[in-house]
Short mmCIF file of C-alpha atoms in Angstrom, two decimals:
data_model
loop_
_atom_site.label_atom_id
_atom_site.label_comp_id
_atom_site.label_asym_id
_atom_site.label_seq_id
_atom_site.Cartn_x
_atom_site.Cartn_y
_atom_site.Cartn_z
CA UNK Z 1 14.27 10.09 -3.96
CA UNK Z 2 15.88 11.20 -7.04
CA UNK Z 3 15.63 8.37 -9.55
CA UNK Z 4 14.73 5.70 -7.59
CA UNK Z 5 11.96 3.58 -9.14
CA UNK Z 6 9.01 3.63 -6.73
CA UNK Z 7 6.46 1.14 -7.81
CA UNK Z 8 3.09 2.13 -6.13
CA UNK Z 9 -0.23 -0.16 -5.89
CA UNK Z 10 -3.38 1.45 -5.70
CA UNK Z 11 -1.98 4.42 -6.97
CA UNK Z 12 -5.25 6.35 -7.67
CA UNK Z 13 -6.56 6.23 -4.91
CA UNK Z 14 -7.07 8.53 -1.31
CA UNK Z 15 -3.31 7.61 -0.05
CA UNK Z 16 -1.97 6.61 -3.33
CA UNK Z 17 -2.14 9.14 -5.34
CA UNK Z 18 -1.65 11.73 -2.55
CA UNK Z 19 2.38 9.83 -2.15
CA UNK Z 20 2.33 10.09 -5.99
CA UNK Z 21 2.06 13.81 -5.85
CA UNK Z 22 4.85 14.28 -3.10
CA UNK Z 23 6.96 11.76 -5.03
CA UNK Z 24 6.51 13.75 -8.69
CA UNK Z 25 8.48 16.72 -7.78
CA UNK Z 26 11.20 14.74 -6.42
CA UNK Z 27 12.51 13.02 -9.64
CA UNK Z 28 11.23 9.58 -8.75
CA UNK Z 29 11.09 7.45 -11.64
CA UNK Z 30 7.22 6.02 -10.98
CA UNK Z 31 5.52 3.06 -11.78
CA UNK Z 32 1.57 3.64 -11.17
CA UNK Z 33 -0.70 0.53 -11.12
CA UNK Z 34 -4.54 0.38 -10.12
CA UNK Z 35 -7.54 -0.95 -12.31
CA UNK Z 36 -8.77 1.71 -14.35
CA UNK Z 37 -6.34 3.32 -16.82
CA UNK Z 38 -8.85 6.27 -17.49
CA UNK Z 39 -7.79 7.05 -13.62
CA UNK Z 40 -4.20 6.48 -13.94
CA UNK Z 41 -4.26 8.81 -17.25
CA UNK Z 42 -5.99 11.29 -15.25
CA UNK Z 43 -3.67 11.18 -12.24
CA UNK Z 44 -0.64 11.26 -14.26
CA UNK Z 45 -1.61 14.70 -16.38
CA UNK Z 46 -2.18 16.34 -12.90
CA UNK Z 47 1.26 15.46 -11.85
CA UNK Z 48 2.87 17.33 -14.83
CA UNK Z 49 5.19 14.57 -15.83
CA UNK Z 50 4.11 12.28 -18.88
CA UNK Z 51 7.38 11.35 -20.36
CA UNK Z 52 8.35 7.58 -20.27
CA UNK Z 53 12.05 8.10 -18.00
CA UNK Z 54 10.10 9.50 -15.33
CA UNK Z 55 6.50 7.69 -15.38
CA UNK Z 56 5.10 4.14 -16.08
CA UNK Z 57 1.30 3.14 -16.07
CA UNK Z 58 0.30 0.03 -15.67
CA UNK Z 59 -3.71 -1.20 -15.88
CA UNK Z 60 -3.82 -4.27 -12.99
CA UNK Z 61 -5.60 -6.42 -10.89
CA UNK Z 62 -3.17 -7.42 -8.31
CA UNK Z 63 -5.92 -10.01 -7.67
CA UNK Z 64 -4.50 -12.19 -10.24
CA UNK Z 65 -0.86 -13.36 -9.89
CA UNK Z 66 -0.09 -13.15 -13.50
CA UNK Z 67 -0.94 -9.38 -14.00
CA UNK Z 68 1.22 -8.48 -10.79
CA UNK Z 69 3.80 -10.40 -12.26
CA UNK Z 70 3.62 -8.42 -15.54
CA UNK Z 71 3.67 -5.44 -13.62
CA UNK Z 72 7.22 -5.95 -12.29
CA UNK Z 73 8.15 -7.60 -15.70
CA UNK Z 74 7.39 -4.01 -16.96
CA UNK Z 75 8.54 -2.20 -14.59
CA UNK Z 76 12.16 -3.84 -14.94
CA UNK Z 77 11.91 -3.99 -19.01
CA UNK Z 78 10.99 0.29 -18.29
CA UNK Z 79 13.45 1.37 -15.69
CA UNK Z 80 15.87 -2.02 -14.74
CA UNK Z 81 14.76 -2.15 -11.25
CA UNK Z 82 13.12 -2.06 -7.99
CA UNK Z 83 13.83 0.38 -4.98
CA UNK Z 84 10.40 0.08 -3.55
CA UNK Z 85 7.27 -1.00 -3.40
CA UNK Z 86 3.92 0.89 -1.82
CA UNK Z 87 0.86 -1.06 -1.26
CA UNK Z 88 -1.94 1.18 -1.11
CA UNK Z 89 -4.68 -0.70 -2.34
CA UNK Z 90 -7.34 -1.97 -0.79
CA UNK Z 91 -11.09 -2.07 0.27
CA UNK Z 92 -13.77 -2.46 3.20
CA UNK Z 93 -16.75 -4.01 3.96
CA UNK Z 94 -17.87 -3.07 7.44
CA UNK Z 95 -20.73 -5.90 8.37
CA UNK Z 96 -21.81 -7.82 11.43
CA UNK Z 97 -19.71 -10.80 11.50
CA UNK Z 98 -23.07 -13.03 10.85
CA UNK Z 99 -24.51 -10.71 8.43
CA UNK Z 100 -20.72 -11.50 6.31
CA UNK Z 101 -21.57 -13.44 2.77
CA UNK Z 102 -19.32 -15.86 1.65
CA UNK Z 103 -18.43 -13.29 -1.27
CA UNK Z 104 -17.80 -10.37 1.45
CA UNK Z 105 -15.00 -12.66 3.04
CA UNK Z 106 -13.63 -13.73 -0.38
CA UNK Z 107 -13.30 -10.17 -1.55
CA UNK Z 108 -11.57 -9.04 1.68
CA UNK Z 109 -8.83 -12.16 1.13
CA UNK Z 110 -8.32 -11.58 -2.55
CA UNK Z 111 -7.88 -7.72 -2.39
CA UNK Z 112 -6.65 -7.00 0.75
CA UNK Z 113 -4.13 -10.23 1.43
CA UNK Z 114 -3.90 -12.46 -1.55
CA UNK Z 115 -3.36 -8.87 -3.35
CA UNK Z 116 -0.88 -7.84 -1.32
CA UNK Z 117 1.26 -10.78 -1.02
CA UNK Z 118 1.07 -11.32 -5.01
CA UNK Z 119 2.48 -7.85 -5.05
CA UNK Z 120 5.36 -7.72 -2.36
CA UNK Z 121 5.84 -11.54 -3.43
CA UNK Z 122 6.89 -10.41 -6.85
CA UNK Z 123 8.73 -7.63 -6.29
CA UNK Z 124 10.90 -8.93 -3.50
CA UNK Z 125 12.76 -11.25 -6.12
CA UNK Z 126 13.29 -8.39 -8.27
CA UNK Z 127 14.89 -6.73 -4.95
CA UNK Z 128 16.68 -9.38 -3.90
CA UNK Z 129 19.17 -10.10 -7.07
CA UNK Z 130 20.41 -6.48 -6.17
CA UNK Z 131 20.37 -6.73 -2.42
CA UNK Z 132 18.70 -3.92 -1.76
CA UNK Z 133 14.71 -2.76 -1.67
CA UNK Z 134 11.91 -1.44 0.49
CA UNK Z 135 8.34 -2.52 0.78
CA UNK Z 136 5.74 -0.61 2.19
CA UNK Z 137 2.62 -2.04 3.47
CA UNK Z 138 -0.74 -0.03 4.22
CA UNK Z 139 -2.11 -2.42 6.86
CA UNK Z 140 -4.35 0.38 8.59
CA UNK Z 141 -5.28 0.25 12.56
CA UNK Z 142 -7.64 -2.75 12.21
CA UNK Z 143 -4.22 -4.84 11.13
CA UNK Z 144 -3.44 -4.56 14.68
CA UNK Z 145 -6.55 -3.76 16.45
CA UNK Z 146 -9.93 -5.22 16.15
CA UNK Z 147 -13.35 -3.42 15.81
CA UNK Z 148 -16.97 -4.36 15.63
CA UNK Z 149 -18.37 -5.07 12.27
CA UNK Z 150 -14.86 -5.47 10.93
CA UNK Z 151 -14.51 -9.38 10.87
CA UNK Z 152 -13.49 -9.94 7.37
CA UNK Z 153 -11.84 -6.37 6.74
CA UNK Z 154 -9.37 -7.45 10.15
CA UNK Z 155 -8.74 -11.07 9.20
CA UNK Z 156 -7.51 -9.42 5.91
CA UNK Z 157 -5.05 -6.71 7.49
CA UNK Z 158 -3.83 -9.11 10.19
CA UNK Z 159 -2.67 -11.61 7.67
CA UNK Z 160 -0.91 -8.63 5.62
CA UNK Z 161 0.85 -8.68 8.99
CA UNK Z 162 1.69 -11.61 9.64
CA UNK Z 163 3.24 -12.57 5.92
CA UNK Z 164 4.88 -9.13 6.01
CA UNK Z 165 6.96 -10.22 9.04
CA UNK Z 166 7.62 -13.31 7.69
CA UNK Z 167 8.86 -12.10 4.75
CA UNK Z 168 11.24 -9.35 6.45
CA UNK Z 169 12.50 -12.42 8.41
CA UNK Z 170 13.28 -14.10 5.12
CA UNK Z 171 14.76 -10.91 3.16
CA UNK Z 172 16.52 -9.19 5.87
CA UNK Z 173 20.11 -10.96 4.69
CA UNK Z 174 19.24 -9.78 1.17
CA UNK Z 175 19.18 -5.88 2.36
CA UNK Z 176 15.22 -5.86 1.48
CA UNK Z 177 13.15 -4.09 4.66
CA UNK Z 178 9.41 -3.48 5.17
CA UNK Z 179 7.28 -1.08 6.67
CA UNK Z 180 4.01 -1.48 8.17
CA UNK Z 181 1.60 1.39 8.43
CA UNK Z 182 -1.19 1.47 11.22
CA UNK Z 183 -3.31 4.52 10.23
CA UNK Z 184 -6.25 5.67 11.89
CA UNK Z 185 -9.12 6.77 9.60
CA UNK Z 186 -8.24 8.79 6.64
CA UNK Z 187 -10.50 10.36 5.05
CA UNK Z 188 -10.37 8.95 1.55
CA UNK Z 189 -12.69 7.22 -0.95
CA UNK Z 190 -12.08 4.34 1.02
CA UNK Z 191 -15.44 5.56 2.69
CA UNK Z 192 -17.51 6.46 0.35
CA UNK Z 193 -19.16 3.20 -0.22
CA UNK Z 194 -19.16 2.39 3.74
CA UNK Z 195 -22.78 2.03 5.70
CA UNK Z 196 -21.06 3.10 9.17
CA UNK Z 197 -21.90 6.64 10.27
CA UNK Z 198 -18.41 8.40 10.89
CA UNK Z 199 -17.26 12.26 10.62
CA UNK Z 200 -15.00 12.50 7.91
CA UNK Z 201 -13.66 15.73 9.30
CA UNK Z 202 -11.83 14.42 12.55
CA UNK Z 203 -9.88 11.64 10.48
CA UNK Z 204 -6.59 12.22 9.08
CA UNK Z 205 -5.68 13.37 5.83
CA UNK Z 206 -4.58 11.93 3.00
CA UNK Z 207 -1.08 14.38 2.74
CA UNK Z 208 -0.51 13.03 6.78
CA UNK Z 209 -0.45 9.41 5.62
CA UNK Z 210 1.69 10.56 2.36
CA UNK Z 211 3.72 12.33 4.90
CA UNK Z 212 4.83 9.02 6.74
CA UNK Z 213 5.32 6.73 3.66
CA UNK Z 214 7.52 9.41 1.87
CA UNK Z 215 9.46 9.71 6.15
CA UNK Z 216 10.24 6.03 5.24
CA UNK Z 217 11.27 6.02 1.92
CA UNK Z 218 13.68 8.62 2.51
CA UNK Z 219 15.39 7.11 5.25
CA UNK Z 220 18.71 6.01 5.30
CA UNK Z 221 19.54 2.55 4.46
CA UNK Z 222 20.72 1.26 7.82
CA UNK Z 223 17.44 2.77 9.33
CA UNK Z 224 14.66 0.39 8.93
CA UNK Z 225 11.54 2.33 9.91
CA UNK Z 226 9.46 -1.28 10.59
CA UNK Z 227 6.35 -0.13 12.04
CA UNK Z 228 4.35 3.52 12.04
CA UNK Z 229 1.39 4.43 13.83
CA UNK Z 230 -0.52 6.90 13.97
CA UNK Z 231 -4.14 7.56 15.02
CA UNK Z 232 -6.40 10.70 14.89
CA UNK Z 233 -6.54 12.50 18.57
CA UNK Z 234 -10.69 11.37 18.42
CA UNK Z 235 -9.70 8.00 18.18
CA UNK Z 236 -6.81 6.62 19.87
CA UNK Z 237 -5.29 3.35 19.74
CA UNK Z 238 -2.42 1.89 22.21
#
């Protein structure tokens, strides 16, 4: 991972800046985007690297297409390219499908899928003028399995899958793969602001899931790693 430019979304938070940490040591050149640049400052001094060849903040909503697009625009302008992108970010509301407001199911889209495709959308064309690139997609096990209460958080993940295949179909010739991720529960922030009773302590970690995304970035170029699973031993999914 030695200077390759690893562009990570959602980079402060359980997943995100757990990678971030792993990647640090390894002399990736790192582009960190999330919302709040008081986090991103913060997560940055505890990695012990703040000088501008090694480490890029960016403040973003990947909400809106023209900030994601600025994003790679500075990430380019900073380091002249892609290797690969991580899309960690993301959010959950956990209702009864008729208890769901308009607003719920509008913030699970926007975040969760529109976010997502803005993201891999604009980085892909980066990737493909140099033939080469890797996106990594955070889908989580309700991308592939469904759950009670998780209407508008699964209609969200599936569609990450479904435009994430599409697009590998589309970018395969260009040397650009992807990598879906079907975690089980991690214990993260992700949580904190969900009603649903759960113990914390028999999810996986934060380092497992870092663990996996770092397995994929690091392998070798005629490997394409396109799906990883994996569940905690109280909650298995087939």
């Amino acid at each position: 991972m030695q200077d390759k430019v690893v562009v990570v979304v959602g980079a402060t938070g359980g997943i995100g800046s757990a990678l971030t940490r792993k990647l640090a040591p390894r002399g990736t050149r790192l582009v960190l985007a999330a919302r709040d640049s008081s986090r991103l400052a913060t997560l940055v001094s505890q990695l012990g690297v703040t000088g501008p060849e090694q480490v890029l903040t960016v403040p973003c909503d990947i909400t809106k297409p023209q900030e994601v697009q600025a994003l790679m625009d500075k990430t380019v302008a900073q380091f002249g390219q892609i290797d690969a992108l991580v899309n960690a970010a993301g959010a959950g509301i956990l209702k009864q499908y008729n208890k769901l407001e308009p607003a719920d199911l509008d913030a699970m889209l926007d975040l969760n899928l529109k976010g997502s495709f803005y993201t891999c959308q604009a980085a892909a064309e980066v990737m493909k003028e140099r033939k080469s690139g890797h996106i990594c997609n955070v889908v989580g096990i309700l991308g592939k399995h469904s759950m009670a209460m998780a209407a508008a958080y699964s209609a969200s993940k599936f569609g990450v899958v479904g435009f994430s295949k599409c697009m590998a179909e589309e970018l395969k010739r260009f040397g650009v793969k992807f990598t879906l991720f079907y975690f089980g529960g991690i214990d993260s922030p992700f949580w904190d602001n969900v009603s649903l009773k759960v113990d914390r302590s028999k999810m996986l970690s934060t380092e497992t899931a870092a663990d996996a995304i770092l397995f994929a970035l690091r392998s070798e170029p005629q490997a394409v790693p396109m799906e990883i699973n994996i569940q905690p031993e109280s909650h298995l999914f087939f």
